[in-house]
């Protein structure tokens, strides 16, 4: 009897210790800077999605130890981006949960209703873990409410050119209506020029006199290759008065007075003058590990196909901007193909867009008429603040990537008609061929809008006689 009880107590104590150990592992979220990170990935129930696998080791950004997923986690990282996208289904729409047509309550207040993690078998593109026809939960009556929707299957609500759940900037009716009759190729096919220097730091060195080789201010102790200094003299930096120590002094020294030389400046140094670019970089798949204090992303860790020779290159600002040269044309295409090696990337060189880009680089075509990788993936965006308009480069290459209709409003629409572009984006094999050729897909959402406009027109015409 006694012996049996002892065994039971032993088992109980053992189990409790095990639980305590595991809980502690989950909670002990070290950063690499604070010493080696404990690898808790063994406790993950299944592969983490493409969107988050880079940072999966940081369990705590999503989980509260022992209590599942933190309520605020998703919003903390994605809230601003969804808001900027004028999210079509924001939480506030769901507050009174019994809106008339909410037939079967679907808890849309919580992201995990539609996006669970570590469940590869049920995960669809964009981390969606809902069955395709989920719109029916709340819009069951749409087929009877709208004659135009009669007979449409709920499997098709989110097909190309129709609707997205969150971001409908490229698909909302006013936008589509405004561009409905644009020709396939617009009259002027040009993207806007980047703005000249705008400062966002008091110490950022507003336009100063251009610096020459004799002005360089590296301390004597630093061995400097003269080729490096010559490269710097040729850049926008030297022309704008940005000297060696502007980048090379210790960025953690807020007063910037100690002048401690850092040999390899990181994005922390650039941030002082290029806040927006740094934020964009950290928000996408190139910089998301650095944003979490993890080691930089490398092609070797990637899930997408990459060049084997590039496996150990670390993602930073100078992956695209060669240090000291900062040649933005090199950054826009040549840099990308040093790492990326998928079919879409390899097909680019033979596309009409690539020809336009080569012509621009060779000076045979006007600035802004070429289409590089960056034209689509790192678009120039126009901002308006205090009556001043600026054009800067979006450094989050995931910002307009998926769903790909997002690319309409800040890229294609500058050169193409909306119908042409939607149909091109709806054809996966055309994307694979990097847009060499014509789309095999016909999108009929625009015909629905045309029919609706014609109907309005007809009603108005019909009413006219009685009004007069
Ligand atoms: C990007 C956010 C994110 C990260 C990082 C993350 N998880 Fe998860 N995890 C989730 C989500 C979302 C679920 C699904 C929760 C649900 O179904 O309610 C989940 C579910 C789980 C579950 C299943 C139990 C449950 O609560 O449903 C376990 C176990 C788990 N995660 C462990 C881990 C561990 C261990 C790590 C770190 C090595 C980790 N997760 C990192 C988001 C994350
Ligand atoms: C620490 C920041 C962070 C947290 C927390 C986080 N995410 Fe993410 N998430 C990212 C980043 C960075 C990406 C990759 C870049 C991108 O696709 O925007 C991403 C990607 C995604 C994607 C895939 C997008 C695509 O195009 O494939 C979805 C969906 C998503 N997150 C939803 C969620 C949900 C839901 C939660 C909460 C359970 C969550 N995220 C928590 C940072 C985060
Ligand atoms: C009712 C289901 C549903 C809920 C709830 C939901 N999503 Fe989504 N989410 C989707 C679908 C479907 C997509 C695929 C693209 C689309 O249709 O917009 C998606 C795509 C995304 C993407 C990638 C594409 C993009 O537009 O940025 C992110 C990031 C994302 N969701 C984050 C979130 C976050 C954060 C929450 C919680 C605030 C959330 N989602 C709640 C259904 C949902
Ligand atoms: C959890 C419930 C729910 C789900 C799931 C849902 N919706 Fe909605 N949807 C709403 C609510 C609530 C509104 C606001 C309606 C109102 O104000 O009358 C709305 C509004 C809309 C609108 C009006 C236009 C707009 O952007 O404001 C469209 C279009 C729409 N939803 C399409 C869809 C599609 C397509 C899906 C599936 C991809 C979907 N919805 C999934 C609840 C939902
Ligand atoms: C002290 C401020 C300052 C710092 C620090 C700084 N820059 Fe700059 N940067 C500038 C100025 C000023 C320009 C010129 C803008 C113009 O042409 O109007 C510029 C321009 C650029 C350009 C555009 C070049 C071109 O030819 O158009 C790139 C790329 C760039 N910086 C990258 C970086 C990177 C990467 C870092 C960090 C390693 C960095 N900068 C650090 C001030 C700074
Ligand atoms: C716009 C920012 C910027 C300016 C201005 C700048 N550098 Fe650098 N420099 C960098 C970055 C970023 C690196 C690190 C590159 C890397 O990580 O490989 C670097 C690296 C170096 C290195 C180490 C080289 C190596 O390959 O190991 C030296 C030496 C150097 N810079 C000297 C200078 C001198 C001298 C000047 C002025 C004539 C200067 N830098 C101006 C950003 C800058
Ligand atoms: C994936 C490649 C890539 C990476 C990584 C990258 N850039 Fe860029 N950057 C570009 C390209 C391409 C352009 C020029 C695009 C154009 O001309 O339209 C550019 C332009 C710029 C410009 C000038 C234009 C502007 O208004 O934004 C600055 C400043 C800049 N980058 C800073 C940075 C900093 C700081 C980092 C690191 C946080 C960084 N870049 C990382 C590709 C990159
Ligand atoms: C130093 C290597 C390197 C360079 C240079 C580079 N990338 Fe990447 N890129 C990566 C890695 C690694 C990833 C993450 C892939 C993954 O998670 O599977 C990535 C991700 C991406 C993604 C997101 C893919 C997705 O499915 O979410 C796009 C788009 C992209 N890069 C475009 C570009 C463009 C455009 C350039 C040039 C302006 C460029 N990259 C330069 C290594 C690089
Ligand atoms: C005309 C616009 C355009 C050009 C030019 C372009 N892309 Fe893309 N790229 C896209 C679109 C659209 C997608 C598909 C997004 C989706 O639907 O998932 C894409 C997808 C990608 C992806 C993600 C692939 C995946 O499987 O997730 C990478 C990486 C990428 N492009 C890199 C590049 C590189 C590198 C170049 C230049 C050699 C380039 N792209 C040129 C529009 C473009
Ligand atoms: C800077 C202007 C510009 C931008 C931005 C642009 N294109 Fe193009 N595109 C062109 C030009 C010019 C042509 C060649 C037209 C011709 O030959 O008549 C072209 C050709 C095409 C073709 C036909 C290729 C062929 O083999 O005939 C497709 C498809 C296409 N673009 C799709 C897109 C999509 C989708 C986007 C947005 C992701 C986009 N383009 C962005 C300028 C642009």
mmCIF file of C-alpha atoms in Angstrom, residues 141-256:
data_model
loop_
_atom_site.group_PDB
_atom_site.id
_atom_site.type_symbol
_atom_site.label_atom_id
_atom_site.label_comp_id
_atom_site.label_asym_id
_atom_site.label_seq_id
_atom_site.Cartn_x
_atom_site.Cartn_y
_atom_site.Cartn_z
ATOM 1 C CA UNK A 141 -29.062 36.727 -48.286
ATOM 2 C CA UNK A 142 -26.900 38.461 -50.912
ATOM 3 C CA UNK A 143 -28.141 36.282 -53.764
ATOM 4 C CA UNK A 144 -31.716 37.413 -53.190
ATOM 5 C CA UNK A 145 -30.874 40.990 -52.121
ATOM 6 C CA UNK A 146 -28.914 41.796 -55.258
ATOM 7 C CA UNK A 147 -30.194 40.639 -58.646
ATOM 8 C CA UNK A 148 -26.631 40.890 -59.980
ATOM 9 C CA UNK A 149 -25.529 38.237 -57.453
ATOM 10 C CA UNK A 150 -28.313 35.742 -58.135
ATOM 11 C CA UNK A 151 -26.943 32.277 -58.718
ATOM 12 C CA UNK A 152 -23.351 33.138 -57.789
ATOM 13 C CA UNK A 153 -21.657 30.536 -55.602
ATOM 14 C CA UNK A 154 -20.154 31.564 -52.255
ATOM 15 C CA UNK A 155 -16.972 29.817 -53.373
ATOM 16 C CA UNK A 156 -16.453 32.667 -55.861
ATOM 17 C CA UNK A 157 -16.890 35.802 -53.682
ATOM 18 C CA UNK A 158 -13.158 36.237 -53.278
ATOM 19 C CA UNK A 159 -12.046 35.239 -56.766
ATOM 20 C CA UNK A 160 -9.976 37.651 -58.808
ATOM 21 C CA UNK A 161 -11.552 41.008 -59.428
ATOM 22 C CA UNK A 162 -14.445 40.518 -56.981
ATOM 23 C CA UNK A 163 -13.851 41.024 -53.236
ATOM 24 C CA UNK A 164 -11.159 40.690 -50.598
ATOM 25 C CA UNK A 165 -11.990 40.348 -46.933
ATOM 26 C CA UNK A 166 -9.643 43.088 -45.686
ATOM 27 C CA UNK A 167 -8.174 45.250 -48.399
ATOM 28 C CA UNK A 168 -10.378 46.447 -51.243
ATOM 29 C CA UNK A 169 -8.431 49.522 -52.339
ATOM 30 C CA UNK A 170 -7.959 48.015 -55.787
ATOM 31 C CA UNK A 171 -11.468 46.596 -56.027
ATOM 32 C CA UNK A 172 -13.939 49.047 -54.577
ATOM 33 C CA UNK A 173 -16.647 50.234 -56.947
ATOM 34 C CA UNK A 174 -15.703 53.930 -57.095
ATOM 35 C CA UNK A 175 -12.102 53.024 -57.979
ATOM 36 C CA UNK A 176 -13.149 50.521 -60.627
ATOM 37 C CA UNK A 177 -15.790 52.848 -62.060
ATOM 38 C CA UNK A 178 -13.288 55.703 -62.337
ATOM 39 C CA UNK A 179 -10.894 53.557 -64.376
ATOM 40 C CA UNK A 180 -13.469 51.487 -66.237
ATOM 41 C CA UNK A 181 -12.899 52.965 -69.658
ATOM 42 C CA UNK A 182 -9.117 53.389 -69.552
ATOM 43 C CA UNK A 183 -7.290 51.840 -72.515
ATOM 44 C CA UNK A 184 -4.984 48.828 -71.897
ATOM 45 C CA UNK A 185 -1.938 51.053 -72.233
ATOM 46 C CA UNK A 186 -2.290 54.623 -70.985
ATOM 47 C CA UNK A 187 -1.129 57.613 -72.975
ATOM 48 C CA UNK A 188 1.761 58.403 -70.625
ATOM 49 C CA UNK A 189 3.281 55.332 -68.991
ATOM 50 C CA UNK A 190 5.562 56.775 -66.333
ATOM 51 C CA UNK A 191 6.008 56.417 -62.573
ATOM 52 C CA UNK A 192 6.655 59.648 -60.613
ATOM 53 C CA UNK A 193 10.172 60.766 -59.684
ATOM 54 C CA UNK A 194 11.372 60.308 -56.104
ATOM 55 C CA UNK A 195 11.357 63.466 -54.000
ATOM 56 C CA UNK A 196 14.572 65.225 -53.242
ATOM 57 C CA UNK A 197 15.841 65.150 -49.686
ATOM 58 C CA UNK A 198 13.394 65.794 -46.892
ATOM 59 C CA UNK A 199 14.726 65.720 -43.406
ATOM 60 C CA UNK A 200 13.055 64.002 -40.483
ATOM 61 C CA UNK A 201 15.808 64.476 -37.969
ATOM 62 C CA UNK A 202 17.108 67.832 -36.755
ATOM 63 C CA UNK A 203 20.655 66.585 -37.146
ATOM 64 C CA UNK A 204 20.131 65.088 -40.581
ATOM 65 C CA UNK A 205 22.227 67.648 -42.382
ATOM 66 C CA UNK A 206 19.767 69.603 -44.505
ATOM 67 C CA UNK A 207 21.191 70.521 -47.915
ATOM 68 C CA UNK A 208 24.782 71.411 -47.283
ATOM 69 C CA UNK A 209 27.722 72.037 -49.562
ATOM 70 C CA UNK A 210 28.858 68.946 -51.485
ATOM 71 C CA UNK A 211 31.801 67.195 -49.834
ATOM 72 C CA UNK A 212 35.017 66.137 -51.580
ATOM 73 C CA UNK A 213 37.702 63.558 -50.734
ATOM 74 C CA UNK A 214 39.631 65.999 -48.547
ATOM 75 C CA UNK A 215 36.547 66.617 -46.394
ATOM 76 C CA UNK A 216 36.185 63.001 -45.250
ATOM 77 C CA UNK A 217 36.139 62.850 -41.474
ATOM 78 C CA UNK A 218 37.052 59.258 -40.587
ATOM 79 C CA UNK A 219 39.428 59.123 -37.591
ATOM 80 C CA UNK A 220 43.075 58.467 -38.424
ATOM 81 C CA UNK A 221 42.940 55.065 -36.752
ATOM 82 C CA UNK A 222 40.595 53.802 -39.478
ATOM 83 C CA UNK A 223 42.295 52.249 -42.494
ATOM 84 C CA UNK A 224 40.512 53.650 -45.527
ATOM 85 C CA UNK A 225 40.735 52.299 -49.049
ATOM 86 C CA UNK A 226 40.849 55.258 -51.451
ATOM 87 C CA UNK A 227 38.409 53.456 -53.786
ATOM 88 C CA UNK A 228 35.875 53.637 -50.975
ATOM 89 C CA UNK A 229 36.305 57.374 -50.555
ATOM 90 C CA UNK A 230 35.995 57.904 -54.298
ATOM 91 C CA UNK A 231 32.774 55.877 -54.335
ATOM 92 C CA UNK A 232 31.364 57.973 -51.515
ATOM 93 C CA UNK A 233 32.242 61.274 -53.267
ATOM 94 C CA UNK A 234 30.103 60.173 -56.227
ATOM 95 C CA UNK A 235 26.991 59.549 -54.112
ATOM 96 C CA UNK A 236 23.959 61.593 -53.168
ATOM 97 C CA UNK A 237 25.322 61.355 -49.624
ATOM 98 C CA UNK A 238 28.522 63.300 -50.236
ATOM 99 C CA UNK A 239 26.616 65.731 -52.432
ATOM 100 C CA UNK A 240 24.172 66.358 -49.575
ATOM 101 C CA UNK A 241 26.915 66.803 -46.976
ATOM 102 C CA UNK A 242 26.592 63.372 -45.323
ATOM 103 C CA UNK A 243 30.061 62.522 -44.062
ATOM 104 C CA UNK A 244 31.694 59.272 -42.903
ATOM 105 C CA UNK A 245 30.896 59.754 -39.241
ATOM 106 C CA UNK A 246 27.241 60.538 -39.962
ATOM 107 C CA UNK A 247 26.886 56.810 -40.607
ATOM 108 C CA UNK A 248 29.832 55.405 -38.694
ATOM 109 C CA UNK A 249 29.386 56.884 -35.242
ATOM 110 C CA UNK A 250 27.679 54.764 -32.611
ATOM 111 C CA UNK A 251 23.921 55.140 -33.152
ATOM 112 C CA UNK A 252 23.136 54.173 -29.548
ATOM 113 C CA UNK A 253 24.891 57.316 -28.415
ATOM 114 C CA UNK A 254 21.955 59.726 -28.539
ATOM 115 C CA UNK A 255 24.056 62.854 -28.120
ATOM 116 C CA UNK A 256 26.265 61.785 -31.031
#
